Short mmCIF file of C-alpha atoms in Angstrom, two decimals:
data_model
loop_
_atom_site.label_atom_id
_atom_site.label_comp_id
_atom_site.label_asym_id
_atom_site.label_seq_id
_atom_site.Cartn_x
_atom_site.Cartn_y
_atom_site.Cartn_z
CA MET A 1 80.22 -37.29 105.98
CA SER A 2 77.89 -40.24 106.31
CA ASN A 3 75.91 -41.78 103.49
CA THR A 4 72.82 -40.36 105.04
CA ASP A 5 74.20 -36.82 104.83
CA ILE A 6 75.26 -37.26 101.20
CA HIS A 7 71.83 -38.52 100.18
CA SER A 8 70.16 -35.70 102.03
CA SER A 9 72.34 -33.09 100.27
CA THR A 10 71.65 -34.53 96.77
CA THR A 11 67.95 -34.63 97.44
CA ASN A 12 67.89 -30.97 98.50
CA ASP A 13 69.77 -29.66 95.37
CA ALA A 14 67.51 -31.30 92.67
CA PRO A 15 64.63 -28.78 92.74
CA HIS A 16 67.04 -25.86 92.29
CA LYS A 17 68.62 -27.45 89.20
CA THR A 18 65.21 -28.10 87.59
CA GLU A 19 64.16 -24.51 88.14
CA ALA A 20 67.42 -23.25 86.63
CA ILE A 21 66.95 -25.40 83.53
CA SER A 22 63.36 -24.21 83.13
CA GLU A 23 64.38 -20.56 83.43
CA ASN A 24 67.13 -21.02 80.86
CA ARG A 25 64.72 -22.59 78.41
CA GLN A 26 62.20 -19.79 78.90
CA GLN A 27 64.92 -17.21 78.38
CA GLU A 28 66.03 -18.96 75.19
CA ALA A 29 62.42 -19.11 73.93
CA ILE A 30 61.97 -15.41 74.67
CA LEU A 31 65.20 -14.55 72.88
CA THR A 32 64.22 -16.73 69.92
CA ALA A 33 60.75 -15.16 69.73
CA LYS A 34 62.25 -11.68 70.02
CA ALA A 35 64.74 -12.47 67.26
CA LEU A 36 61.93 -13.79 65.08
CA GLN A 37 59.80 -10.72 65.78
CA ASP A 38 62.74 -8.45 65.02
CA ALA A 39 63.42 -10.32 61.77
CA ILE A 40 59.79 -10.03 60.71
CA PHE A 41 59.37 -6.44 61.86
CA ASN A 42 62.57 -5.28 60.21
CA SER A 43 61.96 -7.13 56.93
CA ALA A 44 62.66 -4.97 53.89
CA ASN A 45 59.81 -6.62 51.97
CA PHE A 46 56.98 -4.76 53.74
CA SER A 47 56.58 -1.63 55.78
CA SER A 48 55.67 -1.90 59.45
CA ILE A 49 54.51 1.32 61.06
CA ALA A 50 53.40 1.29 64.71
CA THR A 51 51.72 4.31 66.28
CA ASP A 52 50.52 5.34 69.69
CA ALA A 53 46.80 5.62 70.43
CA LYS A 54 46.70 9.12 68.88
CA GLY A 55 48.31 7.92 65.65
CA VAL A 56 51.78 9.40 66.08
CA ILE A 57 54.40 7.06 64.60
CA GLN A 58 56.48 5.21 67.19
CA ILE A 59 58.10 2.51 65.09
CA PHE A 60 59.19 2.83 61.44
CA ASN A 61 60.88 -0.35 60.20
CA VAL A 62 63.51 -0.92 57.50
CA GLY A 63 60.86 -1.85 54.95
CA ALA A 64 59.03 1.43 55.58
CA GLU A 65 62.29 3.36 55.16
CA ARG A 66 63.00 1.58 51.88
CA MET A 67 59.50 2.08 50.49
CA LEU A 68 58.91 5.65 51.62
CA GLY A 69 62.41 7.13 51.56
CA TYR A 70 62.23 8.54 55.12
CA THR A 71 64.49 7.48 57.96
CA ALA A 72 62.86 6.43 61.21
CA ALA A 73 64.34 9.51 62.93
CA GLU A 74 62.49 11.78 60.44
CA VAL A 75 59.03 10.47 61.30
CA VAL A 76 59.01 8.88 64.79
CA ASP A 77 57.16 11.09 67.33
CA LYS A 78 56.56 13.65 64.53
CA ILE A 79 53.83 12.61 62.07
CA THR A 80 50.96 10.16 61.60
CA PRO A 81 50.57 7.71 58.70
CA ALA A 82 47.86 10.05 57.30
CA ASP A 83 50.60 12.63 56.66
CA ILE A 84 52.34 10.32 54.17
CA SER A 85 49.10 9.16 52.49
CA ASP A 86 47.24 10.64 49.49
CA PRO A 87 44.99 13.28 51.11
CA GLN A 88 42.22 12.89 48.56
CA GLU A 89 42.10 9.14 49.18
CA VAL A 90 41.95 9.74 52.94
CA ILE A 91 39.02 12.16 52.47
CA ALA A 92 37.26 9.72 50.13
CA ARG A 93 37.77 6.88 52.66
CA ALA A 94 36.29 8.98 55.47
CA LYS A 95 33.19 9.73 53.37
CA ALA A 96 32.76 6.10 52.32
CA LEU A 97 33.11 4.80 55.90
CA SER A 98 30.73 7.45 57.22
CA ILE A 99 28.07 6.18 54.81
CA GLU A 100 28.90 2.50 55.38
CA LEU A 101 28.90 2.69 59.20
CA ASP A 102 26.33 5.47 59.50
CA THR A 103 28.55 7.67 61.63
CA SER A 104 30.61 10.78 61.09
CA ILE A 105 34.30 10.01 60.57
CA THR A 106 36.87 12.79 60.41
CA PRO A 107 39.27 12.71 57.45
CA GLY A 108 42.77 11.96 58.73
CA PHE A 109 44.30 9.22 60.80
CA GLU A 110 40.90 8.27 62.24
CA ALA A 111 39.73 7.25 58.76
CA LEU A 112 42.72 4.91 58.40
CA VAL A 113 42.15 3.01 61.68
CA PHE A 114 38.44 3.45 62.42
CA LYS A 115 37.43 -0.13 61.60
CA ALA A 116 40.43 -1.62 63.44
CA SER A 117 39.56 0.47 66.52
CA ARG A 118 36.11 -1.24 66.52
CA GLY A 119 37.64 -4.68 66.25
CA ILE A 120 36.78 -5.04 62.57
CA GLU A 121 39.38 -6.62 60.29
CA ASP A 122 40.53 -3.96 57.87
CA ILE A 123 42.65 -4.35 54.72
CA TYR A 124 42.50 -1.67 52.06
CA GLU A 125 44.44 -0.08 49.20
CA LEU A 126 46.12 3.25 49.77
CA THR A 127 48.52 5.45 47.89
CA TYR A 128 51.59 6.39 49.91
CA ILE A 129 53.61 9.53 49.10
CA ARG A 130 57.38 9.12 49.28
CA LYS A 131 59.76 11.71 50.62
CA ASP A 132 60.70 12.69 47.02
CA GLY A 133 57.03 13.26 46.16
CA SER A 134 56.61 10.13 44.08
CA ARG A 135 53.72 7.79 44.77
CA PHE A 136 53.12 4.07 44.96
CA SER A 137 50.12 1.91 45.64
CA ALA A 138 50.14 -0.25 48.78
CA VAL A 139 47.87 -2.83 50.37
CA VAL A 140 47.59 -1.88 54.05
CA SER A 141 46.53 -4.19 56.90
CA VAL A 142 45.57 -2.37 60.14
CA THR A 143 45.56 -3.95 63.61
CA ALA A 144 44.74 -2.29 66.94
CA LEU A 145 47.41 -2.86 69.66
CA ARG A 146 45.87 -3.44 73.10
CA ASP A 147 47.12 -3.83 76.68
CA VAL A 148 46.21 -6.72 78.96
CA GLN A 149 43.01 -4.98 79.99
CA GLY A 150 42.01 -4.65 76.29
CA GLY A 151 42.56 -0.94 76.01
CA ILE A 152 44.00 0.42 72.76
CA ILE A 153 47.58 1.58 73.17
CA GLY A 154 48.35 2.04 69.45
CA TYR A 155 48.01 0.71 65.93
CA LEU A 156 50.12 -1.43 63.60
CA LEU A 157 49.92 -0.69 59.86
CA ILE A 158 51.63 -3.29 57.68
CA GLY A 159 51.89 -2.33 54.01
CA THR A 160 53.07 -4.19 50.93
CA ASP A 161 54.01 -2.51 47.64
CA ASN A 162 51.09 -3.00 45.25
CA THR A 163 52.70 -1.28 42.24
CA SER A 164 53.44 -4.45 40.28
CA ARG A 165 49.95 -5.81 40.82
CA LYS A 166 48.48 -2.45 39.84
CA GLU A 167 50.55 -2.40 36.66
CA VAL A 168 49.40 -5.92 35.86
CA GLU A 169 45.79 -4.89 36.51
CA ASN A 170 46.18 -1.78 34.38
CA GLU A 171 47.68 -3.82 31.55
CA ARG A 172 44.87 -6.34 31.92
CA THR A 173 42.32 -3.52 31.83
CA LYS A 174 43.93 -2.10 28.70
CA LEU A 175 44.08 -5.56 27.15
CA ASP A 176 40.43 -6.17 28.00
CA GLN A 177 39.53 -2.82 26.43
CA ARG A 178 41.55 -3.60 23.30
CA LEU A 179 39.85 -6.97 23.14
CA ARG A 180 36.44 -5.31 23.44
CA ASP A 181 37.43 -2.76 20.79
CA GLN A 182 38.66 -5.54 18.49
CA GLN A 183 35.47 -7.51 19.02
CA PHE A 184 33.41 -4.41 18.28
CA TYR A 185 35.50 -3.69 15.16
CA THR A 186 35.23 -7.28 13.97
CA ARG A 187 31.50 -7.33 14.60
CA SER A 188 31.09 -4.02 12.78
CA LEU A 189 32.89 -5.44 9.75
CA PHE A 190 30.78 -8.57 9.98
CA GLU A 191 27.54 -6.61 10.13
CA SER A 192 28.42 -3.98 7.51
CA ASN A 193 29.41 -6.51 4.84
CA ILE A 194 27.30 -6.31 1.67
CA ASP A 195 27.29 -10.13 1.52
CA GLY A 196 25.15 -12.34 3.68
CA LEU A 197 27.58 -13.92 6.19
CA MET A 198 26.90 -17.12 8.06
CA ALA A 199 28.93 -19.40 10.33
CA THR A 200 28.04 -23.04 11.00
CA ASP A 201 29.38 -25.83 13.17
CA PRO A 202 30.83 -28.96 11.49
CA GLN A 203 27.33 -30.47 11.40
CA GLY A 204 25.98 -27.57 9.35
CA ILE A 205 24.01 -25.91 12.17
CA VAL A 206 24.09 -22.11 11.98
CA THR A 207 26.02 -20.47 14.85
CA ASP A 208 26.11 -16.84 13.72
CA VAL A 209 24.78 -14.56 10.94
CA ASN A 210 24.96 -10.90 9.99
CA LYS A 211 22.10 -8.52 9.19
CA GLN A 212 22.42 -9.01 5.42
CA MET A 213 21.75 -12.72 5.84
CA GLY A 214 18.57 -11.75 7.65
CA VAL A 215 17.63 -9.52 4.69
CA LEU A 216 18.21 -12.36 2.21
CA THR A 217 16.23 -14.92 4.21
CA GLY A 218 13.59 -12.65 5.74
CA ARG A 219 14.38 -14.17 9.16
CA THR A 220 15.73 -12.76 12.40
CA ARG A 221 19.09 -13.75 13.85
CA ASP A 222 17.34 -15.77 16.55
CA GLU A 223 15.40 -17.67 13.89
CA LEU A 224 18.53 -18.45 11.88
CA VAL A 225 20.95 -19.40 14.68
CA GLY A 226 20.49 -23.01 15.69
CA ALA A 227 18.72 -24.00 12.46
CA PRO A 228 20.29 -26.16 9.71
CA PHE A 229 22.19 -24.19 7.06
CA ARG A 230 20.48 -26.09 4.25
CA SER A 231 16.97 -25.04 5.29
CA ASN A 232 17.50 -21.54 3.85
CA PHE A 233 17.85 -22.68 0.23
CA THR A 234 15.57 -23.96 -2.52
CA ASP A 235 17.87 -26.97 -2.98
CA PRO A 236 18.74 -28.21 0.54
CA VAL A 237 20.65 -31.20 -0.80
CA ARG A 238 22.97 -29.02 -2.89
CA ALA A 239 23.39 -26.60 0.06
CA GLU A 240 24.41 -29.44 2.39
CA ALA A 241 26.72 -30.82 -0.28
CA GLY A 242 28.42 -27.42 -0.41
CA ILE A 243 29.13 -27.48 3.34
CA ASN A 244 30.46 -31.04 3.08
CA GLN A 245 32.66 -30.01 0.17
CA VAL A 246 34.16 -27.21 2.27
CA LEU A 247 34.85 -29.60 5.15
CA ALA A 248 36.50 -32.04 2.74
CA GLN A 249 38.46 -29.59 0.57
CA GLY A 250 38.89 -26.57 2.86
CA THR A 251 37.06 -24.08 0.63
CA ILE A 252 34.56 -23.53 -2.18
CA THR A 253 34.34 -20.62 -4.59
CA ASN A 254 31.41 -19.23 -6.59
CA TYR A 255 29.11 -22.05 -5.53
CA GLU A 256 25.70 -20.97 -6.82
CA LEU A 257 22.57 -21.50 -4.73
CA THR A 258 19.14 -19.91 -4.47
CA VAL A 259 18.04 -18.50 -1.12
CA ARG A 260 14.35 -18.77 -0.32
CA SER A 261 13.09 -16.15 2.12
CA LEU A 262 10.30 -16.59 4.63
CA ASP A 263 7.82 -14.89 2.28
CA GLY A 264 8.81 -17.15 -0.64
CA ARG A 265 11.04 -14.62 -2.41
CA GLU A 266 14.01 -16.28 -4.13
CA THR A 267 17.47 -14.76 -4.56
CA GLU A 268 20.31 -16.26 -6.57
CA VAL A 269 23.57 -16.09 -4.61
CA SER A 270 27.20 -16.99 -5.18
CA LEU A 271 28.61 -18.77 -2.12
CA ASN A 272 32.25 -18.56 -1.06
CA ALA A 273 33.10 -20.56 2.05
CA THR A 274 36.06 -21.78 4.07
CA ILE A 275 36.79 -23.72 7.25
CA PHE A 276 37.71 -21.80 10.41
CA TYR A 277 39.82 -23.41 13.14
CA ASP A 278 40.78 -23.04 16.80
CA ARG A 279 44.38 -22.32 17.79
CA ASP A 280 45.18 -26.04 17.70
CA ARG A 281 43.96 -26.23 14.07
CA ARG A 282 40.89 -28.21 15.00
CA PRO A 283 38.00 -27.31 12.66
CA LEU A 284 35.29 -25.34 14.45
CA GLY A 285 32.99 -25.02 11.48
CA VAL A 286 32.41 -23.25 8.17
CA PHE A 287 32.33 -19.53 7.43
CA ALA A 288 30.29 -18.68 4.31
CA ALA A 289 29.60 -15.47 2.36
CA ALA A 290 26.54 -15.36 0.08
CA ARG A 291 26.53 -12.57 -2.54
CA ASP A 292 23.34 -11.60 -4.33
CA ILE A 293 24.02 -12.20 -8.04
CA GLY A 294 20.48 -11.67 -9.28
CA GLU A 295 21.27 -8.32 -10.90
CA ARG A 296 24.51 -9.67 -12.32
CA LYS A 297 22.65 -12.61 -13.83
CA LYS A 298 20.15 -10.25 -15.42
CA ALA A 299 23.00 -8.10 -16.76
CA GLU A 300 24.74 -11.18 -18.16
CA GLN A 301 21.55 -12.34 -19.83
CA LEU A 302 20.99 -8.86 -21.27
CA GLN A 303 24.59 -8.70 -22.45
CA GLN A 304 24.25 -12.12 -24.06
CA ALA A 305 21.06 -11.03 -25.77
CA LEU A 306 22.74 -7.83 -26.99
CA MET A 307 25.73 -9.80 -28.27
CA GLU A 308 23.46 -12.18 -30.13
CA ALA A 309 21.50 -9.25 -31.54
CA SER A 310 24.74 -7.52 -32.52
CA GLU A 311 26.03 -10.65 -34.22
CA ALA A 312 22.74 -11.06 -36.02
CA SER A 313 22.83 -7.40 -37.05
CA SER A 314 26.44 -7.73 -38.20
CA ARG A 315 25.60 -10.82 -40.23
CA ALA A 316 22.61 -9.08 -41.74
CA LYS A 317 24.71 -6.02 -42.57
CA SER A 318 27.43 -8.12 -44.13
CA GLU A 319 24.89 -10.04 -46.21
CA PHE A 320 23.21 -6.80 -47.23
CA LEU A 321 26.50 -5.18 -48.23
CA ALA A 322 27.63 -8.27 -50.10
CA ASN A 323 24.36 -8.37 -52.02
CA MET A 324 24.38 -4.64 -52.62
CA SER A 325 27.98 -4.69 -53.80
CA HIS A 326 27.05 -7.32 -56.35
CA GLU A 327 24.06 -5.30 -57.47
CA LEU A 328 26.11 -2.08 -57.64
CA ARG A 329 29.19 -3.54 -59.29
CA THR A 330 27.28 -4.76 -62.36
CA PRO A 331 25.98 -1.36 -63.48
CA LEU A 332 29.17 0.37 -62.33
CA ASN A 333 31.31 -1.92 -64.45
CA SER A 334 29.07 -1.11 -67.39
CA ILE A 335 29.39 2.62 -66.76
CA ILE A 336 33.17 2.42 -66.42
CA GLY A 337 33.43 0.14 -69.47
CA PHE A 338 31.35 2.36 -71.74
CA ALA A 339 33.24 5.43 -70.49
CA GLU A 340 36.50 3.76 -71.52
CA VAL A 341 34.96 2.85 -74.94
CA LEU A 342 33.92 6.45 -75.47
CA GLN A 343 37.40 7.64 -74.54
CA ASP A 344 39.12 5.15 -76.88
CA GLN A 345 36.80 5.06 -79.91
CA LEU A 346 35.44 8.59 -79.98
CA TYR A 347 38.63 10.39 -79.07
CA GLY A 348 39.01 13.24 -81.56
CA LYS A 349 35.34 13.07 -82.52
CA LEU A 350 34.04 14.55 -79.32
CA GLY A 351 34.43 18.12 -78.24
CA PHE A 352 36.65 19.15 -75.36
CA LYS A 353 33.78 19.52 -72.90
CA GLN A 354 32.26 16.23 -73.98
CA LEU A 355 35.58 14.47 -73.35
CA GLN A 356 35.71 16.09 -69.92
CA TYR A 357 32.22 14.76 -69.20
CA VAL A 358 33.26 11.24 -70.20
CA GLU A 359 36.42 11.46 -68.10
CA THR A 360 34.36 12.64 -65.11
CA ILE A 361 31.98 9.70 -65.56
CA HIS A 362 34.93 7.32 -65.72
CA LYS A 363 36.64 8.75 -62.61
CA ALA A 364 33.38 8.86 -60.65
CA GLY A 365 32.69 5.22 -61.48
CA GLN A 366 36.15 4.14 -60.41
CA HIS A 367 35.87 6.21 -57.23
CA LEU A 368 32.52 4.64 -56.42
CA LEU A 369 33.95 1.18 -57.04
CA VAL A 370 36.82 1.84 -54.59
CA LEU A 371 34.29 3.14 -52.07
CA ILE A 372 32.24 -0.03 -52.33
CA ASP A 373 35.33 -2.17 -51.86
CA ASP A 374 36.33 -0.17 -48.76
CA ILE A 375 32.86 -0.47 -47.25
CA LEU A 376 32.87 -4.20 -47.83
CA ASP A 377 36.31 -4.59 -46.22
CA LEU A 378 35.20 -2.61 -43.17
CA ALA A 379 32.05 -4.68 -42.88
CA LYS A 380 34.10 -7.89 -43.03
CA ILE A 381 36.45 -6.64 -40.30
CA GLU A 382 33.56 -5.59 -38.05
CA ALA A 383 31.87 -8.94 -38.59
CA GLY A 384 35.10 -10.75 -37.78
CA LYS A 385 35.20 -12.27 -41.26
CA MET A 386 38.33 -10.55 -42.48
CA GLU A 387 40.81 -13.38 -43.01
CA LEU A 388 44.46 -12.66 -43.72
CA GLU A 389 46.06 -14.71 -46.47
CA SER A 390 49.68 -14.71 -45.36
CA SER A 391 52.45 -15.38 -47.81
CA GLU A 392 56.14 -14.66 -48.10
CA PHE A 393 57.12 -11.91 -50.54
CA ARG A 394 60.00 -9.59 -51.37
CA LEU A 395 59.43 -6.41 -49.39
CA HIS A 396 61.32 -4.10 -51.76
CA ASP A 397 59.26 -5.26 -54.74
CA VAL A 398 56.00 -4.42 -52.96
CA LEU A 399 57.31 -1.01 -51.87
CA THR A 400 58.41 -0.01 -55.40
CA HIS A 401 55.18 -1.35 -56.90
CA SER A 402 53.09 0.74 -54.50
CA MET A 403 55.07 3.86 -55.41
CA SER A 404 54.88 3.19 -59.14
CA MET A 405 51.09 3.31 -58.96
CA LEU A 406 51.31 6.96 -57.94
CA SER A 407 54.55 8.01 -59.63
CA GLU A 408 52.76 9.40 -62.72
CA LYS A 409 50.57 11.61 -60.54
CA ALA A 410 53.62 12.77 -58.58
CA LEU A 411 55.43 13.62 -61.79
CA LYS A 412 52.41 15.49 -63.14
CA HIS A 413 52.23 17.74 -60.05
CA GLY A 414 55.99 18.11 -59.58
CA ILE A 415 55.94 16.25 -56.26
CA GLN A 416 59.23 14.72 -55.23
CA PHE A 417 58.59 11.02 -54.52
CA SER A 418 61.28 9.07 -52.59
CA LEU A 419 61.85 5.64 -51.06
CA ASP A 420 64.30 5.07 -48.20
CA VAL A 421 64.83 1.50 -46.98
CA ALA A 422 67.32 1.01 -44.13
CA PRO A 423 70.13 -1.47 -44.97
CA GLU A 424 69.28 -3.74 -42.04
CA THR A 425 65.68 -4.16 -43.20
CA PRO A 426 64.90 -7.83 -44.03
CA GLU A 427 64.45 -8.61 -47.73
CA GLU A 428 61.61 -11.04 -47.17
CA MET A 429 58.37 -10.39 -45.32
CA GLU A 430 55.49 -12.66 -44.35
CA ALA A 431 52.05 -11.00 -44.30
CA ASP A 432 48.92 -10.60 -46.38
CA GLU A 433 50.57 -9.08 -49.45
CA HIS A 434 47.35 -7.65 -50.89
CA LYS A 435 46.34 -6.01 -47.60
CA PHE A 436 49.88 -4.69 -47.05
CA LYS A 437 49.79 -3.08 -50.51
CA GLN A 438 46.39 -1.61 -49.66
CA ILE A 439 47.81 -0.03 -46.48
CA LEU A 440 50.73 1.49 -48.39
CA PHE A 441 48.53 2.73 -51.25
CA ASN A 442 46.03 4.37 -48.88
CA LEU A 443 48.74 6.22 -46.95
CA LEU A 444 50.70 7.26 -50.07
CA SER A 445 47.63 8.42 -51.98
CA ASN A 446 46.41 10.31 -48.89
CA ALA A 447 49.82 12.04 -48.59
CA MET A 448 49.80 12.85 -52.32
CA LYS A 449 46.30 14.31 -52.10
CA PHE A 450 47.17 16.76 -49.34
CA THR A 451 50.56 17.81 -50.75
CA SER A 452 50.67 20.85 -52.99
CA ASP A 453 52.65 21.06 -56.22
CA ALA A 454 56.45 21.07 -55.81
CA GLY A 455 56.13 19.38 -52.41
CA SER A 456 57.49 15.99 -51.38
CA VAL A 457 56.29 12.60 -50.19
CA ALA A 458 58.76 10.12 -48.65
CA LEU A 459 58.29 6.45 -47.84
CA ARG A 460 60.72 5.13 -45.21
CA VAL A 461 61.08 1.57 -43.93
CA ARG A 462 63.33 0.35 -41.11
CA PRO A 463 63.39 -2.32 -38.39
CA TYR A 464 61.48 -1.44 -35.20
CA PRO A 465 64.04 -2.05 -32.39
CA PRO A 466 61.65 -2.28 -29.40
CA LYS A 467 60.18 -5.44 -30.91
CA ALA A 468 62.34 -8.05 -32.60
CA GLY A 469 61.07 -9.05 -36.03
CA TRP A 470 58.97 -5.90 -36.51
CA LEU A 471 59.08 -3.12 -39.12
CA GLU A 472 58.27 0.56 -38.84
CA VAL A 473 56.92 2.20 -41.99
CA GLU A 474 56.63 6.00 -42.30
CA VAL A 475 54.90 8.09 -44.94
CA GLN A 476 55.95 11.72 -44.60
CA ASP A 477 54.59 14.61 -46.66
CA THR A 478 55.06 18.39 -46.80
CA GLY A 479 51.35 18.96 -47.25
CA ILE A 480 48.83 21.17 -45.45
CA GLY A 481 49.09 19.27 -42.16
CA ILE A 482 46.34 18.42 -39.71
CA SER A 483 45.07 20.45 -36.75
CA GLU A 484 45.39 18.98 -33.28
CA ALA A 485 41.60 18.91 -32.91
CA ASP A 486 41.25 16.77 -36.06
CA ILE A 487 44.02 14.23 -35.36
CA SER A 488 41.77 12.25 -33.00
CA LYS A 489 39.11 11.98 -35.73
CA LEU A 490 41.37 10.78 -38.53
CA PHE A 491 40.78 7.06 -38.14
CA SER A 492 37.01 7.19 -37.68
CA GLU A 493 34.65 6.10 -40.45
CA PHE A 494 33.03 8.84 -42.59
CA THR A 495 34.59 11.62 -40.50
CA GLN A 496 34.71 15.10 -42.02
CA LEU A 497 37.59 17.30 -40.80
CA GLU A 498 36.98 20.91 -39.80
CA SER A 499 39.83 22.79 -41.52
CA PRO A 500 38.76 24.61 -44.73
CA LEU A 501 41.97 23.45 -46.46
CA GLU A 502 41.28 19.86 -45.44
CA LYS A 503 37.66 20.08 -46.52
CA LYS A 504 38.86 21.08 -49.97
CA HIS A 505 40.56 17.69 -50.30
CA GLN A 506 37.92 15.55 -48.57
CA GLY A 507 37.52 11.96 -49.75
CA THR A 508 35.17 9.24 -48.62
CA GLY A 509 36.40 9.25 -45.04
CA LEU A 510 37.02 5.51 -45.18
CA GLY A 511 40.62 5.19 -46.35
CA LEU A 512 42.40 5.88 -43.04
CA ALA A 513 39.76 4.05 -41.02
CA LEU A 514 40.24 0.97 -43.18
CA THR A 515 44.02 1.38 -43.04
CA LYS A 516 43.99 1.34 -39.24
CA ARG A 517 41.80 -1.78 -39.18
CA LEU A 518 44.11 -3.56 -41.64
CA VAL A 519 47.20 -2.68 -39.59
CA GLN A 520 45.49 -3.92 -36.42
CA ALA A 521 44.42 -7.11 -38.20
CA HIS A 522 48.13 -7.81 -38.71
CA GLY A 523 48.74 -7.25 -34.97
CA GLY A 524 50.26 -3.79 -35.45
CA ASP A 525 49.41 -0.19 -34.60
CA ILE A 526 49.38 3.17 -36.38
CA SER A 527 49.90 6.79 -35.31
CA VAL A 528 50.25 10.26 -36.82
CA ALA A 529 52.26 13.38 -36.04
CA SER A 530 51.28 16.60 -37.80
CA GLU A 531 51.32 20.38 -37.65
CA PRO A 532 49.20 22.67 -39.82
CA GLY A 533 51.21 24.09 -42.70
CA LYS A 534 54.20 21.79 -42.08
CA GLY A 535 52.99 18.41 -43.26
CA SER A 536 52.22 15.07 -41.64
CA THR A 537 53.96 11.80 -40.83
CA PHE A 538 51.91 8.60 -40.64
CA SER A 539 53.75 5.70 -38.98
CA PHE A 540 52.71 2.12 -38.54
CA ARG A 541 54.44 -0.78 -36.84
CA ILE A 542 53.86 -4.27 -38.11
CA PRO A 543 55.47 -7.71 -37.61
CA SER A 544 57.58 -8.86 -40.55
CA ARG A 545 56.82 -12.51 -39.76
CA ARG A 546 53.46 -14.00 -38.74
CA GLU A 547 54.94 -15.69 -35.65
CA ASN A 548 55.81 -12.23 -34.29
CA ALA A 549 52.24 -10.96 -34.62
#
């Protein structure tokens, strides 16, 4: 073969090779595009449902099977997408589109694709119903499928599961509602507070107030917000200093100011304020509560006036009683003295009745003298002038001395008189010895008075375990006893008991009242247990040393 033939053959084969290469590349591109389309169409992340022009499903991809629970064989050529959609939503969509587009749209598949069939982009939310009856929300995008002449040959519905977004939206809706509820609750608390509440920025400009602040100032919320805090008070300098003090120290308590209302009315208030911050602890301003203390101030002034009047009255009473006691003691001492002279010097010269008269005068004088002393002691206690003169003394000596003063009377009436001192009782005691004797004498003489002949009166002393360094003293008698109704009256001044038996033995009504005050003056307390016809037990607890009082 000549060179000319070879060249001619090579030249003739070139076009065929180029065409073959081009066809191969086109085939590869088609295969690649088809593979890509298949990958997208069969993605499990979204459902792809293709229908014919009448809406009957022709393609049902893997994603649709996963989301809806049907296999492609169960739906292809059998149902439309409307059959797996919430029927109420389909009906509602048909009504809404009919109004929007001013045309009648039949509920069903037409409602799902009507816009797409008119070339209108259509994306909407729809609830799909799975094969098992469960539901899920989906976002559906609808596209009309057309042939080369532009005629509709079907529809493509691509859906994505909207459940997670719906849940997020629902949670956000609930959170927004809770936030609104919390804001309403907080505002309700703010408005219903009995104090005037006010918030300011760091420069002291009011940013919020409640209704009570409007009542105090006589101004509306609009008038207060934006104005300086200090302008609502009679002393603006002190008001501003209060805000500055809060900003410097973090809080103020019971800071007194006077609010001046628009009509000139003034109200004394107690201000409590604190800083409030943002979440990064940057100060946003001051929150202040102003409480009307006008009535409290008046009450305090009235109470102070009453206390001063009471003190003045008490002083006057004490002075009166002191003067009266002096005036009464002088003639009483004369009466008692002359009665004793008559008893000593005229004994045997006077008749029996005359001696009885003298004895009555003597006893009455002594009784009246004791009464005056008791009244004076009570007056001193009430006036706060009763001073204890503490000293250390032998307890047993005081106990036996107190009993000896009444032993003759006990013997005369056949009353058994006993003293029982527990071995662990301290020998020494520190108290006002005179007042302690007075307490014992009052209780013992009271027990003796209400105990009939052949009865008994016992004095018992022992340590009081609940309190270290304390004594418990009991005076027990077998007398007439006290009714429950009268026990509460025993320690009141000049009280008359109701029982006929008790009335028979009535005294001045001061002895037990004074006794209680004397015990309390020592830091102790006194009580009584009694039953009518079975006697009484008076008990008092008292510290044995002054440091335990």
